[in-house]
């Protein structure tokens, strides 16, 4: 196809430019693969540092598995597995890209060397043909100039004859014409020889250019086949990476869905329980003085008569008497105050149908 459509002065230039463009494309593709492989390498190393004990204390994701609820441990295990699969997948991806990169560089090198020799051979043949073509053009120009000169002299001679000019003048022009005609014959031969040389060289030129164009077309086909093959390898590596990551993602999602909150908490409590009742809050108990004076007999055990000056106290704390003549009461209860012992801090009150002693700092007087 190339050899049927790329003849002419511009054909070689077009193919030469196409060859350079092809090489430039390979250069760009190689640069992309090189930088992509470096990105994959940096990504893998960054991921590995996350679980590296020398980078993080104990390494991330290594402790949580043993310090978590049972089903949640499965999630952390899945996270760690996904992490490890991702590292391995991208490490393999980097290796695949590097392999494609090396193949691309080698292929481009081979093609460039082959094309360079072919380009040089074609350029040499083109220069040779151009040189021969230039010889033809120059020989033609000299011959045409001589023919024109001969025609001019011949016309002049005919004019002189018609004018019946002197014989000496006519003979002089005739001699000049004869000399010019002889030169014309020599230049015509030179012109024909130049054409013959160009025609003899033509098969060499055509065959060399056909070889060059055939090679260029063949290499373009090989280049496209190579690109297709390497792109398929690249796509396959990507697909494997995506497939492995998806499998890990599915496991992680399944582990997250299997978290059993109530079951985990129940099992954890059964293993770690320390008691079923909360501790009682501390209560304040005022100091109780055991010295008191007076006799309950003088007061009696019957309810005192109601009077306008009746005094009432309210218990601030619970108090259970330790002696038979002491009064019992609970925080918040109100009962009648009968008497006070200013020397001991013990008072006498009436509650639950009986009178008894109680410590005054356990109550407050109310209006």
Coordinates of C-alpha atoms in Angstrom, one line a residue:
X1 CA 0.0 0.0 0.0
X2 CA 2.8 2.4 0.8
X3 CA 4.7 1.6 -2.4
X4 CA 1.6 2.4 -4.5
X5 CA 0.8 5.7 -3.0
X6 CA 4.0 7.5 -1.7
X7 CA 6.0 8.2 -4.8
X8 CA 7.1 11.6 -5.7
X9 CA 9.4 14.2 -4.3
X10 CA 7.6 14.3 -0.9
X11 CA 7.1 10.5 -0.5
X12 CA 10.4 9.9 1.2
X13 CA 10.0 12.9 3.5
X14 CA 6.6 11.8 4.6
X15 CA 7.8 8.3 5.5
X16 CA 10.9 9.7 7.2
X17 CA 8.7 11.9 9.4
X18 CA 6.4 9.0 10.1
X19 CA 9.3 6.9 11.3
X20 CA 10.4 9.7 13.7
X21 CA 6.8 10.1 14.9
X22 CA 6.6 6.3 15.6
X23 CA 9.8 6.5 17.6
X24 CA 8.5 9.5 19.6
X25 CA 5.3 7.6 20.4
X26 CA 7.4 4.7 21.7
X27 CA 9.5 7.2 23.8
X28 CA 6.3 8.6 25.4
X29 CA 4.9 5.2 26.0
X30 CA 8.1 4.1 27.6
X31 CA 8.2 7.2 29.8
X32 CA 4.6 6.5 30.9
X33 CA 5.4 2.9 31.8
X34 CA 8.5 3.9 33.7
X35 CA 6.7 6.5 35.8
X36 CA 3.7 4.2 36.3
X37 CA 6.0 1.5 37.5
X38 CA 7.6 3.9 39.9
X39 CA 4.2 5.0 41.2
X40 CA 3.2 1.4 41.8
X41 CA 6.5 0.9 43.7
X42 CA 6.1 3.9 45.9
X43 CA 2.5 2.9 46.6
X44 CA 3.5 -0.6 47.6
X45 CA 6.2 0.7 49.9
X46 CA 3.9 3.2 51.5
X47 CA 1.3 0.5 52.2
X48 CA 3.9 -1.9 53.6
X49 CA 5.1 0.8 56.0
X50 CA 1.7 0.9 57.6
X51 CA 2.2 -2.6 59.0
X52 CA 5.9 -2.4 59.5
X53 CA 6.8 -2.8 63.2
X54 CA 9.9 -0.7 62.6
X55 CA 7.7 2.2 61.3
X56 CA 4.8 1.9 63.7
X57 CA 4.8 0.5 67.2
X58 CA 4.0 -3.2 66.9
X59 CA 2.8 -2.5 63.3
X60 CA -0.7 -1.3 62.6
X61 CA -3.4 -3.9 62.5
X62 CA -1.4 -6.5 64.5
X63 CA -2.7 -5.7 68.0
X64 CA -6.4 -4.9 67.4
X65 CA -7.1 -8.5 66.3
X66 CA -6.5 -9.8 69.8
X67 CA -8.0 -6.9 71.7
X68 CA -11.4 -6.7 70.1
X69 CA -14.8 -8.4 70.2
X70 CA -14.9 -11.7 68.4
X71 CA -16.8 -10.7 65.3
X72 CA -15.1 -7.4 65.1
X73 CA -11.7 -9.2 65.1
X74 CA -12.9 -10.8 61.9
X75 CA -13.3 -7.3 60.4
X76 CA -9.8 -6.3 61.4
X77 CA -8.5 -9.6 60.0
X78 CA -10.3 -8.9 56.7
X79 CA -8.9 -5.3 56.7
X80 CA -5.4 -6.7 57.2
X81 CA -6.0 -9.4 54.5
X82 CA -7.3 -6.7 52.1
X83 CA -4.2 -4.6 52.8
X84 CA -1.8 -7.5 52.2
X85 CA -3.7 -8.5 49.0
X86 CA -3.5 -4.9 47.7
X87 CA 0.3 -4.8 48.4
X88 CA 0.9 -8.1 46.6
X89 CA -1.4 -7.1 43.7
X90 CA 0.3 -3.8 43.1
X91 CA 3.7 -5.4 43.4
X92 CA 2.7 -7.8 40.7
X93 CA 1.3 -4.9 38.7
X94 CA 4.7 -3.1 39.0
X95 CA 6.5 -6.3 37.8
X96 CA 4.2 -6.6 34.8
X97 CA 4.6 -2.9 33.9
X98 CA 8.4 -3.2 34.2
X99 CA 8.3 -6.3 31.9
X100 CA 6.2 -4.4 29.3
X101 CA 8.6 -1.4 29.6
X102 CA 11.7 -3.6 28.9
X103 CA 10.0 -5.2 25.9
X104 CA 8.9 -1.8 24.6
X105 CA 12.4 -0.4 24.8
X106 CA 14.0 -3.4 23.2
X107 CA 11.4 -3.4 20.3
X108 CA 11.8 0.3 19.7
X109 CA 15.6 -0.1 19.7
X110 CA 15.5 -2.9 17.1
X111 CA 13.0 -1.0 14.9
X112 CA 15.1 2.2 15.1
X113 CA 18.3 0.4 14.1
X114 CA 16.6 -1.4 11.2
X115 CA 14.9 1.8 10.0
X116 CA 18.1 3.8 10.3
X117 CA 20.0 1.5 7.9
X118 CA 17.0 1.5 5.5
X119 CA 16.7 5.2 5.7
X120 CA 20.4 5.7 5.0
X121 CA 20.2 3.3 2.0
X122 CA 17.1 5.1 0.6
X123 CA 18.6 8.5 1.2
X124 CA 21.7 7.4 -0.7
X125 CA 19.7 6.2 -3.7
X126 CA 17.6 9.3 -3.7
X127 CA 20.7 11.5 -3.7
X128 CA 22.2 9.5 -6.6
X129 CA 19.0 9.8 -8.6
X130 CA 18.8 13.5 -7.8
X131 CA 22.4 13.9 -9.0
X132 CA 21.7 12.1 -12.2
X133 CA 18.5 14.1 -12.7
X134 CA 20.4 17.3 -12.2
X135 CA 22.9 16.2 -14.9
X136 CA 20.1 15.6 -17.3
X137 CA 18.6 19.0 -16.5
X138 CA 21.9 20.7 -17.1
X139 CA 22.6 18.8 -20.3
X140 CA 19.2 19.6 -21.6
X141 CA 19.6 23.3 -20.7
X142 CA 23.0 23.4 -22.6
X143 CA 21.6 21.6 -25.6
X144 CA 18.5 23.8 -25.7
X145 CA 20.7 26.9 -25.5
X146 CA 22.9 25.6 -28.3
X147 CA 19.9 24.7 -30.5
X148 CA 18.5 28.2 -30.0
X149 CA 21.8 29.7 -31.0
X150 CA 22.0 27.5 -34.1
X151 CA 18.5 28.5 -35.1
X152 CA 19.4 32.1 -34.6
X153 CA 22.5 31.9 -36.7
X154 CA 20.7 29.9 -39.4
X155 CA 18.0 32.5 -39.6
X156 CA 20.6 35.2 -39.9
X157 CA 22.3 33.3 -42.7
X158 CA 19.1 32.9 -44.6
X159 CA 18.4 36.7 -44.2
X160 CA 21.9 37.5 -45.6
X161 CA 21.3 35.2 -48.6
X162 CA 18.0 36.9 -49.3
X163 CA 19.7 40.2 -49.1
X164 CA 22.4 39.0 -51.5
X165 CA 25.1 40.1 -49.1
X166 CA 28.7 39.7 -50.0
X167 CA 29.9 36.1 -50.3
X168 CA 32.6 36.7 -47.6
X169 CA 30.1 37.8 -45.1
X170 CA 27.8 34.8 -45.9
X171 CA 30.7 32.4 -45.7
X172 CA 31.7 33.8 -42.3
X173 CA 28.2 33.2 -40.9
X174 CA 28.0 29.8 -42.5
X175 CA 31.3 28.8 -40.8
X176 CA 29.8 30.0 -37.5
X177 CA 26.7 27.9 -38.1
X178 CA 28.7 24.9 -38.9
X179 CA 30.7 25.2 -35.7
X180 CA 27.5 25.7 -33.6
X181 CA 25.8 22.8 -35.3
X182 CA 28.8 20.5 -34.4
X183 CA 28.6 21.7 -30.8
X184 CA 24.8 21.0 -30.9
X185 CA 25.5 17.5 -31.9
X186 CA 27.9 17.0 -29.1
X187 CA 25.5 18.5 -26.5
X188 CA 22.7 16.3 -27.9
X189 CA 24.8 13.3 -27.3
X190 CA 25.7 14.4 -23.8
X191 CA 22.0 15.0 -23.2
X192 CA 21.0 11.6 -24.4
X193 CA 23.8 10.0 -22.4
X194 CA 22.6 11.7 -19.3
X195 CA 19.0 10.5 -19.9
X196 CA 20.4 7.0 -20.6
X197 CA 22.3 7.0 -17.3
X198 CA 19.2 8.2 -15.4
X199 CA 17.1 5.5 -17.1
X200 CA 19.7 2.9 -16.3
X201 CA 19.7 3.9 -12.7
X202 CA 15.9 4.0 -12.5
X203 CA 15.4 0.3 -11.6
X204 CA 17.9 0.6 -8.8
X205 CA 16.1 3.6 -7.5
X206 CA 12.7 2.0 -7.8
X207 CA 13.7 -1.2 -6.2
X208 CA 15.5 0.6 -3.3
X209 CA 12.5 2.8 -2.7
X210 CA 10.1 -0.2 -2.9
X211 CA 12.3 -2.0 -0.4
X212 CA 12.2 1.0 1.9
X213 CA 8.5 1.6 1.6
X214 CA 7.8 -2.2 2.1
X215 CA 10.0 -2.2 5.2
X216 CA 8.3 1.0 6.6
X217 CA 4.9 -0.6 6.1
X218 CA 6.0 -3.9 7.6
X219 CA 7.4 -2.1 10.6
X220 CA 4.3 -0.1 11.1
X221 CA 2.3 -3.3 11.0
X222 CA 4.7 -4.9 13.5
X223 CA 4.5 -1.8 15.7
X224 CA 0.8 -1.9 15.8
X225 CA 0.8 -5.6 16.5
X226 CA 3.3 -5.0 19.3
X227 CA 1.3 -2.1 20.8
X228 CA -1.8 -4.3 20.7
X229 CA 0.0 -7.2 22.4
X230 CA 1.5 -5.0 25.1
X231 CA -1.7 -3.2 25.7
X232 CA -3.5 -6.5 26.2
X233 CA -0.8 -7.5 28.7
X234 CA -1.2 -4.2 30.5
X235 CA -5.0 -4.6 30.5
X236 CA -4.7 -8.1 31.8
X237 CA -2.4 -7.0 34.6
X238 CA -4.9 -4.3 35.5
X239 CA -7.8 -6.7 35.4
X240 CA -6.0 -9.1 37.7
X241 CA -5.3 -6.3 40.1
X242 CA -8.9 -5.2 40.1
X243 CA -10.2 -8.8 40.5
X244 CA -7.9 -9.5 43.4
X245 CA -8.9 -6.2 45.1
X246 CA -12.6 -6.9 44.5
X247 CA -12.3 -10.3 46.1
X248 CA -10.6 -8.7 49.1
X249 CA -13.3 -6.0 49.2
X250 CA -16.1 -8.6 49.2
X251 CA -14.5 -10.5 52.1
X252 CA -14.2 -7.2 54.0
X253 CA -17.8 -6.3 53.3
X254 CA -18.9 -9.8 54.4
X255 CA -16.9 -9.5 57.6
X256 CA -18.4 -6.1 58.4
X257 CA -21.9 -7.5 57.8
X258 CA -21.3 -10.4 60.1
X259 CA -20.7 -8.2 63.2
X260 CA -22.9 -9.5 66.0
X261 CA -23.2 -6.7 68.6
X262 CA -25.3 -8.4 71.2
X263 CA -23.6 -11.8 71.0
X264 CA -20.1 -10.3 71.1
X265 CA -21.0 -8.1 74.1
X266 CA -22.6 -11.0 75.9
X267 CA -19.6 -13.3 75.4
X268 CA -17.2 -10.6 76.4
X269 CA -19.1 -9.9 79.6
X270 CA -19.2 -13.6 80.5
X271 CA -15.5 -13.8 80.1
X272 CA -14.6 -10.5 81.8
X273 CA -17.4 -9.9 84.3
X274 CA -16.3 -8.7 87.8
X275 CA -19.7 -8.3 89.6
X276 CA -23.4 -8.0 89.0
X277 CA -24.2 -5.1 91.4
X278 CA -22.9 -1.6 91.5
X279 CA -21.0 -0.6 94.6
X280 CA -23.1 1.3 97.2
X281 CA -22.3 5.0 97.5
X282 CA -20.7 6.0 100.8
X283 CA -23.0 7.6 103.4
X284 CA -22.0 10.2 105.9
X285 CA -22.6 9.2 109.5
X286 CA -22.2 11.9 112.2
X287 CA -20.1 11.1 115.2
X288 CA -22.2 9.8 118.1
X289 CA -21.3 10.7 121.7
X290 CA -22.1 8.0 124.2
X291 CA -22.2 10.3 127.2
X292 CA -25.7 11.6 128.2
X293 CA -27.5 12.4 131.5
X294 CA -31.1 12.5 132.5
X295 CA -33.8 9.9 133.0
X296 CA -36.5 9.0 130.5
X297 CA -38.7 8.0 133.5
X298 CA -39.4 11.6 134.2
X299 CA -40.8 12.1 130.7
X300 CA -42.8 8.9 130.3
X301 CA -43.6 6.7 127.4
X302 CA -47.0 8.2 126.6
X303 CA -47.5 10.8 123.8
X304 CA -47.1 14.3 125.1
X305 CA -50.0 16.6 125.1
X306 CA -50.3 18.9 122.0
X307 CA -49.3 22.5 122.7
X308 CA -48.6 25.6 120.8
X309 CA -45.0 25.3 121.7
X310 CA -44.5 21.8 120.4
X311 CA -41.1 21.4 118.9
X312 CA -40.5 19.2 115.8
X313 CA -37.2 17.9 114.3
X314 CA -36.6 16.2 111.0
X315 CA -34.0 13.4 110.6
X316 CA -31.1 14.2 108.4
X317 CA -29.7 10.6 108.4
X318 CA -30.9 7.2 109.4
X319 CA -30.3 6.2 113.0
X320 CA -30.8 2.9 114.6
X321 CA -30.2 3.0 118.4
X322 CA -27.8 0.6 120.0
X323 CA -29.3 1.0 123.5
X324 CA -32.9 0.2 124.6
X325 CA -33.5 3.8 125.6
X326 CA -32.5 5.2 122.2
X327 CA -34.9 6.3 119.5
X328 CA -34.9 4.9 116.0
X329 CA -35.7 6.9 112.9
X330 CA -34.9 7.2 109.1
X331 CA -33.7 10.2 107.1
X332 CA -36.6 12.6 106.3
X333 CA -38.9 11.5 109.2
X334 CA -40.3 14.2 111.4
X335 CA -41.0 13.7 115.1
X336 CA -41.5 15.7 118.3
X337 CA -38.6 17.0 120.3
X338 CA -39.2 16.6 124.0
X339 CA -36.0 17.8 125.7
X340 CA -32.4 18.7 125.2
X341 CA -29.3 17.9 127.2
X342 CA -27.0 20.9 126.5
X343 CA -24.0 19.2 128.0
X344 CA -23.9 16.0 126.0
X345 CA -25.6 16.8 122.6
X346 CA -28.2 14.1 123.2
X347 CA -31.9 15.0 122.9
X348 CA -35.1 13.3 123.8
X349 CA -37.8 12.8 121.2
X350 CA -41.0 10.9 120.7
X351 CA -41.4 8.6 117.6
X352 CA -43.2 5.3 116.8
X353 CA -45.2 5.5 120.1
X354 CA -42.2 5.8 122.4
X355 CA -39.8 8.3 123.8
X356 CA -36.0 7.9 123.5
X357 CA -32.6 9.5 123.3
X358 CA -31.1 10.4 119.9
X359 CA -27.9 12.3 118.9
X360 CA -28.8 15.9 118.0
X361 CA -26.4 16.1 115.0
X362 CA -28.6 13.6 113.2
X363 CA -31.6 16.0 113.0
X364 CA -32.5 19.6 112.4
X365 CA -35.3 21.6 114.0
X366 CA -38.1 22.7 111.8
X367 CA -40.7 25.4 112.3

